[in-house]
């Protein structure tokens, strides 16, 4: 009797050893399916980059709850994604940071079969521009874009503003505002010198540094948001500003005008939606991104943010309420932006070099 029980127990144990892994695998599969079908999407984006009404409408139409976290710089966002501390489903980084995420295998390819609005309404020009940092458009859907240009006060500046060189004009000493950012500051002299704004050549960067040091006595301030405020209030004659901010500035002060593409060239920046490799709600992520590509939804975000949209269905929905100058900034002709450079990720060594040279400008 004991012998039969022992044989039965051994047989049962052997069967369990075979069945348990299979059953557990099935449990994992069903757990993954259940998690994929959870009615939630975790979004990590720039601050104030989505109209709250848009998120409410997405939840009402889909039943999927949006959990939104916000970041203020690409650099503060990146470590959280790299470390995997949070499993976000959707991110909205900038061009060069998308490239860095791709190169470090932190994103998953998009499934365009789940993105019919993106396929229909995201303009080919913007997809082409995005290939500089996302070859084949495998990982990112463009969301907002713009150019870096010069905002100026027509009561204080009485000459044509078509070149970056006006920012080195001694007559405007104390009236010039520059961006407090290494890449955005160096872009300008690099373009004036005929170099790529993505150069890593130490000699070229040293030339650009020397030009910025030469300009420094003319500069009233290096800033970010305060540039917008100072131009609006008439505290400066000229400032380097992003095109998305220019529309609101034109509305705030009728004496202002904007040159969005100085003749030497400028930066065409693009922010895009991507899906991290460790996303847990991939289907919901695709649904959220595609919802944002619907023209009526893209129009709501455009009106709330002011930044240009790559969505080809938006202009006809908003143009009746816009002035001609505003339309020219928000929806420029292709010749204005095609061929303009987009920032690329240059690697850690180049980042340190730019930071070092920018510090030399600031402390000279």
PDB file of N, CA and C in Angstrom, residues 200-262:
ATOM      1  N   UNK A 200      30.088  68.801 -34.619  1.00  0.00           N
ATOM      2  CA  UNK A 200      30.855  68.428 -33.424  1.00  0.00           C
ATOM      3  C   UNK A 200      32.324  68.800 -33.601  1.00  0.00           C
ATOM      4  N   UNK A 201      32.616  69.579 -34.634  1.00  0.00           N
ATOM      5  CA  UNK A 201      33.984  69.996 -34.917  1.00  0.00           C
ATOM      6  C   UNK A 201      34.422  71.042 -33.885  1.00  0.00           C
ATOM      7  N   UNK A 202      35.436  70.745 -33.070  1.00  0.00           N
ATOM      8  CA  UNK A 202      35.857  71.684 -32.023  1.00  0.00           C
ATOM      9  C   UNK A 202      36.270  73.045 -32.565  1.00  0.00           C
ATOM     10  N   UNK A 203      36.890  73.079 -33.736  1.00  0.00           N
ATOM     11  CA  UNK A 203      37.331  74.356 -34.301  1.00  0.00           C
ATOM     12  C   UNK A 203      36.130  75.211 -34.701  1.00  0.00           C
ATOM     13  N   UNK A 204      35.132  74.603 -35.318  1.00  0.00           N
ATOM     14  CA  UNK A 204      33.929  75.337 -35.709  1.00  0.00           C
ATOM     15  C   UNK A 204      33.182  75.847 -34.478  1.00  0.00           C
ATOM     16  N   UNK A 205      33.096  75.016 -33.470  1.00  0.00           N
ATOM     17  CA  UNK A 205      32.405  75.419 -32.239  1.00  0.00           C
ATOM     18  C   UNK A 205      33.163  76.523 -31.519  1.00  0.00           C
ATOM     19  N   UNK A 206      34.477  76.492 -31.591  1.00  0.00           N
ATOM     20  CA  UNK A 206      35.276  77.552 -30.969  1.00  0.00           C
ATOM     21  C   UNK A 206      35.027  78.884 -31.672  1.00  0.00           C
ATOM     22  N   UNK A 207      34.884  78.858 -33.001  1.00  0.00           N
ATOM     23  CA  UNK A 207      34.558  80.083 -33.740  1.00  0.00           C
ATOM     24  C   UNK A 207      33.206  80.637 -33.306  1.00  0.00           C
ATOM     25  N   UNK A 208      32.228  79.743 -33.168  1.00  0.00           N
ATOM     26  CA  UNK A 208      30.893  80.167 -32.741  1.00  0.00           C
ATOM     27  C   UNK A 208      30.934  80.735 -31.327  1.00  0.00           C
ATOM     28  N   UNK A 209      31.697  80.091 -30.454  1.00  0.00           N
ATOM     29  CA  UNK A 209      31.856  80.604 -29.079  1.00  0.00           C
ATOM     30  C   UNK A 209      32.421  82.013 -29.085  1.00  0.00           C
ATOM     31  N   UNK A 210      33.443  82.230 -29.897  1.00  0.00           N
ATOM     32  CA  UNK A 210      34.077  83.553 -29.945  1.00  0.00           C
ATOM     33  C   UNK A 210      33.093  84.616 -30.443  1.00  0.00           C
ATOM     34  N   UNK A 211      32.217  84.244 -31.390  1.00  0.00           N
ATOM     35  CA  UNK A 211      31.216  85.197 -31.865  1.00  0.00           C
ATOM     36  C   UNK A 211      30.216  85.538 -30.766  1.00  0.00           C
ATOM     37  N   UNK A 212      29.825  84.555 -29.985  1.00  0.00           N
ATOM     38  CA  UNK A 212      28.890  84.794 -28.885  1.00  0.00           C
ATOM     39  C   UNK A 212      29.530  85.655 -27.791  1.00  0.00           C
ATOM     40  N   UNK A 213      30.811  85.447 -27.550  1.00  0.00           N
ATOM     41  CA  UNK A 213      31.525  86.284 -26.574  1.00  0.00           C
ATOM     42  C   UNK A 213      31.611  87.723 -27.088  1.00  0.00           C
ATOM     43  N   UNK A 214      31.854  87.869 -28.386  1.00  0.00           N
ATOM     44  CA  UNK A 214      31.896  89.200 -28.993  1.00  0.00           C
ATOM     45  C   UNK A 214      30.542  89.904 -28.877  1.00  0.00           C
ATOM     46  N   UNK A 215      29.471  89.137 -29.011  1.00  0.00           N
ATOM     47  CA  UNK A 215      28.117  89.689 -28.951  1.00  0.00           C
ATOM     48  C   UNK A 215      27.687  90.032 -27.531  1.00  0.00           C
ATOM     49  N   UNK A 216      28.245  89.377 -26.551  1.00  0.00           N
ATOM     50  CA  UNK A 216      27.748  89.435 -25.178  1.00  0.00           C
ATOM     51  C   UNK A 216      27.538  90.853 -24.639  1.00  0.00           C
ATOM     52  N   UNK A 217      28.433  91.812 -24.873  1.00  0.00           N
ATOM     53  CA  UNK A 217      28.194  93.167 -24.346  1.00  0.00           C
ATOM     54  C   UNK A 217      26.928  93.840 -24.886  1.00  0.00           C
ATOM     55  N   UNK A 218      26.409  93.329 -26.008  1.00  0.00           N
ATOM     56  CA  UNK A 218      25.205  93.903 -26.597  1.00  0.00           C
ATOM     57  C   UNK A 218      23.926  93.297 -26.013  1.00  0.00           C
ATOM     58  N   UNK A 219      24.067  92.161 -25.329  1.00  0.00           N
ATOM     59  CA  UNK A 219      22.907  91.386 -24.892  1.00  0.00           C
ATOM     60  C   UNK A 219      22.359  91.912 -23.572  1.00  0.00           C
ATOM     61  N   UNK A 220      21.061  92.197 -23.578  1.00  0.00           N
ATOM     62  CA  UNK A 220      20.403  92.614 -22.340  1.00  0.00           C
ATOM     63  C   UNK A 220      20.262  91.450 -21.374  1.00  0.00           C
ATOM     64  N   UNK A 221      19.876  90.264 -21.910  1.00  0.00           N
ATOM     65  CA  UNK A 221      19.671  89.107 -21.037  1.00  0.00           C
ATOM     66  C   UNK A 221      19.636  87.824 -21.862  1.00  0.00           C
ATOM     67  N   UNK A 222      20.036  86.727 -21.205  1.00  0.00           N
ATOM     68  CA  UNK A 222      19.826  85.382 -21.739  1.00  0.00           C
ATOM     69  C   UNK A 222      18.653  84.804 -20.951  1.00  0.00           C
ATOM     70  N   UNK A 223      17.633  84.355 -21.648  1.00  0.00           N
ATOM     71  CA  UNK A 223      16.453  83.918 -20.924  1.00  0.00           C
ATOM     72  C   UNK A 223      15.683  82.842 -21.647  1.00  0.00           C
ATOM     73  N   UNK A 224      14.501  82.543 -21.113  1.00  0.00           N
ATOM     74  CA  UNK A 224      13.584  81.572 -21.716  1.00  0.00           C
ATOM     75  C   UNK A 224      12.205  82.233 -21.772  1.00  0.00           C
ATOM     76  N   UNK A 225      11.376  81.992 -20.762  1.00  0.00           N
ATOM     77  CA  UNK A 225      10.034  82.592 -20.755  1.00  0.00           C
ATOM     78  C   UNK A 225      10.079  84.111 -20.628  1.00  0.00           C
ATOM     79  N   UNK A 226      11.108  84.628 -19.946  1.00  0.00           N
ATOM     80  CA  UNK A 226      11.182  86.073 -19.743  1.00  0.00           C
ATOM     81  C   UNK A 226      11.440  86.831 -21.045  1.00  0.00           C
ATOM     82  N   UNK A 227      11.955  86.149 -22.070  1.00  0.00           N
ATOM     83  CA  UNK A 227      12.122  86.796 -23.374  1.00  0.00           C
ATOM     84  C   UNK A 227      10.754  87.205 -23.917  1.00  0.00           C
ATOM     85  N   UNK A 228       9.825  86.294 -23.829  1.00  0.00           N
ATOM     86  CA  UNK A 228       8.465  86.576 -24.283  1.00  0.00           C
ATOM     87  C   UNK A 228       7.863  87.764 -23.523  1.00  0.00           C
ATOM     88  N   UNK A 229       8.049  87.761 -22.220  1.00  0.00           N
ATOM     89  CA  UNK A 229       7.474  88.824 -21.387  1.00  0.00           C
ATOM     90  C   UNK A 229       8.094  90.180 -21.696  1.00  0.00           C
ATOM     91  N   UNK A 230       9.404  90.204 -21.890  1.00  0.00           N
ATOM     92  CA  UNK A 230      10.096  91.472 -22.152  1.00  0.00           C
ATOM     93  C   UNK A 230       9.720  92.036 -23.522  1.00  0.00           C
ATOM     94  N   UNK A 231       9.577  91.175 -24.514  1.00  0.00           N
ATOM     95  CA  UNK A 231       9.180  91.647 -25.838  1.00  0.00           C
ATOM     96  C   UNK A 231       7.741  92.157 -25.820  1.00  0.00           C
ATOM     97  N   UNK A 232       6.889  91.461 -25.113  1.00  0.00           N
ATOM     98  CA  UNK A 232       5.490  91.866 -25.040  1.00  0.00           C
ATOM     99  C   UNK A 232       5.334  93.241 -24.398  1.00  0.00           C
ATOM    100  N   UNK A 233       6.153  93.507 -23.377  1.00  0.00           N
ATOM    101  CA  UNK A 233       6.034  94.772 -22.645  1.00  0.00           C
ATOM    102  C   UNK A 233       6.866  95.891 -23.254  1.00  0.00           C
ATOM    103  N   UNK A 234       7.617  95.591 -24.318  1.00  0.00           N
ATOM    104  CA  UNK A 234       8.422  96.618 -24.976  1.00  0.00           C
ATOM    105  C   UNK A 234       9.727  96.927 -24.279  1.00  0.00           C
ATOM    106  N   UNK A 235      10.224  96.002 -23.454  1.00  0.00           N
ATOM    107  CA  UNK A 235      11.468  96.222 -22.705  1.00  0.00           C
ATOM    108  C   UNK A 235      12.715  95.914 -23.521  1.00  0.00           C
ATOM    109  N   UNK A 236      12.557  95.369 -24.724  1.00  0.00           N
ATOM    110  CA  UNK A 236      13.698  95.056 -25.584  1.00  0.00           C
ATOM    111  C   UNK A 236      13.278  95.242 -27.039  1.00  0.00           C
ATOM    112  N   UNK A 237      14.283  95.433 -27.898  1.00  0.00           N
ATOM    113  CA  UNK A 237      14.000  95.666 -29.317  1.00  0.00           C
ATOM    114  C   UNK A 237      13.956  94.379 -30.117  1.00  0.00           C
ATOM    115  N   UNK A 238      14.796  93.409 -29.751  1.00  0.00           N
ATOM    116  CA  UNK A 238      14.924  92.187 -30.531  1.00  0.00           C
ATOM    117  C   UNK A 238      15.083  90.987 -29.601  1.00  0.00           C
ATOM    118  N   UNK A 239      14.517  89.862 -29.999  1.00  0.00           N
ATOM    119  CA  UNK A 239      14.679  88.659 -29.208  1.00  0.00           C
ATOM    120  C   UNK A 239      14.559  87.409 -30.047  1.00  0.00           C
ATOM    121  N   UNK A 240      15.316  86.389 -29.682  1.00  0.00           N
ATOM    122  CA  UNK A 240      15.244  85.088 -30.353  1.00  0.00           C
ATOM    123  C   UNK A 240      14.079  84.319 -29.733  1.00  0.00           C
ATOM    124  N   UNK A 241      13.135  83.899 -30.577  1.00  0.00           N
ATOM    125  CA  UNK A 241      11.902  83.324 -30.055  1.00  0.00           C
ATOM    126  C   UNK A 241      11.434  82.191 -30.955  1.00  0.00           C
ATOM    127  N   UNK A 242      10.683  81.261 -30.380  1.00  0.00           N
ATOM    128  CA  UNK A 242      10.115  80.154 -31.139  1.00  0.00           C
ATOM    129  C   UNK A 242       8.826  80.607 -31.829  1.00  0.00           C
ATOM    130  N   UNK A 243       8.590  80.089 -33.027  1.00  0.00           N
ATOM    131  CA  UNK A 243       7.456  80.559 -33.825  1.00  0.00           C
ATOM    132  C   UNK A 243       6.123  80.350 -33.126  1.00  0.00           C
ATOM    133  N   UNK A 244       5.997  79.297 -32.340  1.00  0.00           N
ATOM    134  CA  UNK A 244       4.751  79.066 -31.628  1.00  0.00           C
ATOM    135  C   UNK A 244       4.422  80.161 -30.636  1.00  0.00           C
ATOM    136  N   UNK A 245       5.455  80.757 -30.050  1.00  0.00           N
ATOM    137  CA  UNK A 245       5.239  81.856 -29.115  1.00  0.00           C
ATOM    138  C   UNK A 245       4.978  83.167 -29.842  1.00  0.00           C
ATOM    139  N   UNK A 246       5.410  83.246 -31.090  1.00  0.00           N
ATOM    140  CA  UNK A 246       5.305  84.493 -31.851  1.00  0.00           C
ATOM    141  C   UNK A 246       3.849  84.899 -32.076  1.00  0.00           C
ATOM    142  N   UNK A 247       2.968  83.933 -32.323  1.00  0.00           N
ATOM    143  CA  UNK A 247       1.572  84.262 -32.596  1.00  0.00           C
ATOM    144  C   UNK A 247       0.944  84.973 -31.404  1.00  0.00           C
ATOM    145  N   UNK A 248       1.163  84.440 -30.205  1.00  0.00           N
ATOM    146  CA  UNK A 248       0.609  85.070 -29.006  1.00  0.00           C
ATOM    147  C   UNK A 248       1.229  86.442 -28.761  1.00  0.00           C
ATOM    148  N   UNK A 249       2.522  86.591 -29.093  1.00  0.00           N
ATOM    149  CA  UNK A 249       3.180  87.883 -28.914  1.00  0.00           C
ATOM    150  C   UNK A 249       2.605  88.940 -29.851  1.00  0.00           C
ATOM    151  N   UNK A 250       2.333  88.559 -31.081  1.00  0.00           N
ATOM    152  CA  UNK A 250       1.740  89.503 -32.028  1.00  0.00           C
ATOM    153  C   UNK A 250       0.385  90.009 -31.536  1.00  0.00           C
ATOM    154  N   UNK A 251      -0.347  89.139 -30.878  1.00  0.00           N
ATOM    155  CA  UNK A 251      -1.648  89.527 -30.339  1.00  0.00           C
ATOM    156  C   UNK A 251      -1.510  90.431 -29.123  1.00  0.00           C
ATOM    157  N   UNK A 252      -0.404  90.240 -28.368  1.00  0.00           N
ATOM    158  CA  UNK A 252      -0.232  91.006 -27.128  1.00  0.00           C
ATOM    159  C   UNK A 252       0.310  92.406 -27.369  1.00  0.00           C
ATOM    160  N   UNK A 253       1.044  92.602 -28.489  1.00  0.00           N
ATOM    161  CA  UNK A 253       1.664  93.906 -28.754  1.00  0.00           C
ATOM    162  C   UNK A 253       1.664  94.166 -30.267  1.00  0.00           C
ATOM    163  N   UNK A 254       0.849  95.090 -30.742  1.00  0.00           N
ATOM    164  CA  UNK A 254       0.743  95.352 -32.190  1.00  0.00           C
ATOM    165  C   UNK A 254       2.004  95.948 -32.806  1.00  0.00           C
ATOM    166  N   UNK A 255       2.960  96.383 -31.985  1.00  0.00           N
ATOM    167  CA  UNK A 255       4.201  96.955 -32.510  1.00  0.00           C
ATOM    168  C   UNK A 255       5.217  95.880 -32.885  1.00  0.00           C
ATOM    169  N   UNK A 256       4.923  94.631 -32.572  1.00  0.00           N
ATOM    170  CA  UNK A 256       5.874  93.551 -32.822  1.00  0.00           C
ATOM    171  C   UNK A 256       5.699  92.955 -34.216  1.00  0.00           C
ATOM    172  N   UNK A 257       6.805  92.444 -34.756  1.00  0.00           N
ATOM    173  CA  UNK A 257       6.802  91.707 -36.023  1.00  0.00           C
ATOM    174  C   UNK A 257       7.760  90.532 -35.869  1.00  0.00           C
ATOM    175  N   UNK A 258       7.655  89.568 -36.784  1.00  0.00           N
ATOM    176  CA  UNK A 258       8.434  88.328 -36.622  1.00  0.00           C
ATOM    177  C   UNK A 258       9.084  87.905 -37.928  1.00  0.00           C
ATOM    178  N   UNK A 259      10.380  87.606 -37.851  1.00  0.00           N
ATOM    179  CA  UNK A 259      11.112  87.009 -38.957  1.00  0.00           C
ATOM    180  C   UNK A 259      11.378  85.552 -38.559  1.00  0.00           C
ATOM    181  N   UNK A 260      10.640  84.625 -39.158  1.00  0.00           N
ATOM    182  CA  UNK A 260      10.706  83.246 -38.690  1.00  0.00           C
ATOM    183  C   UNK A 260      11.814  82.423 -39.348  1.00  0.00           C
ATOM    184  N   UNK A 261      12.423  82.927 -40.394  1.00  0.00           N
ATOM    185  CA  UNK A 261      13.468  82.153 -41.067  1.00  0.00           C
ATOM    186  C   UNK A 261      14.539  83.090 -41.617  1.00  0.00           C
ATOM    187  N   UNK A 262      15.454  83.579 -40.763  1.00  0.00           N
ATOM    188  CA  UNK A 262      16.561  84.396 -41.267  1.00  0.00           C
ATOM    189  C   UNK A 262      17.282  83.695 -42.413  1.00  0.00           C
TER     190      UNK A 262
END
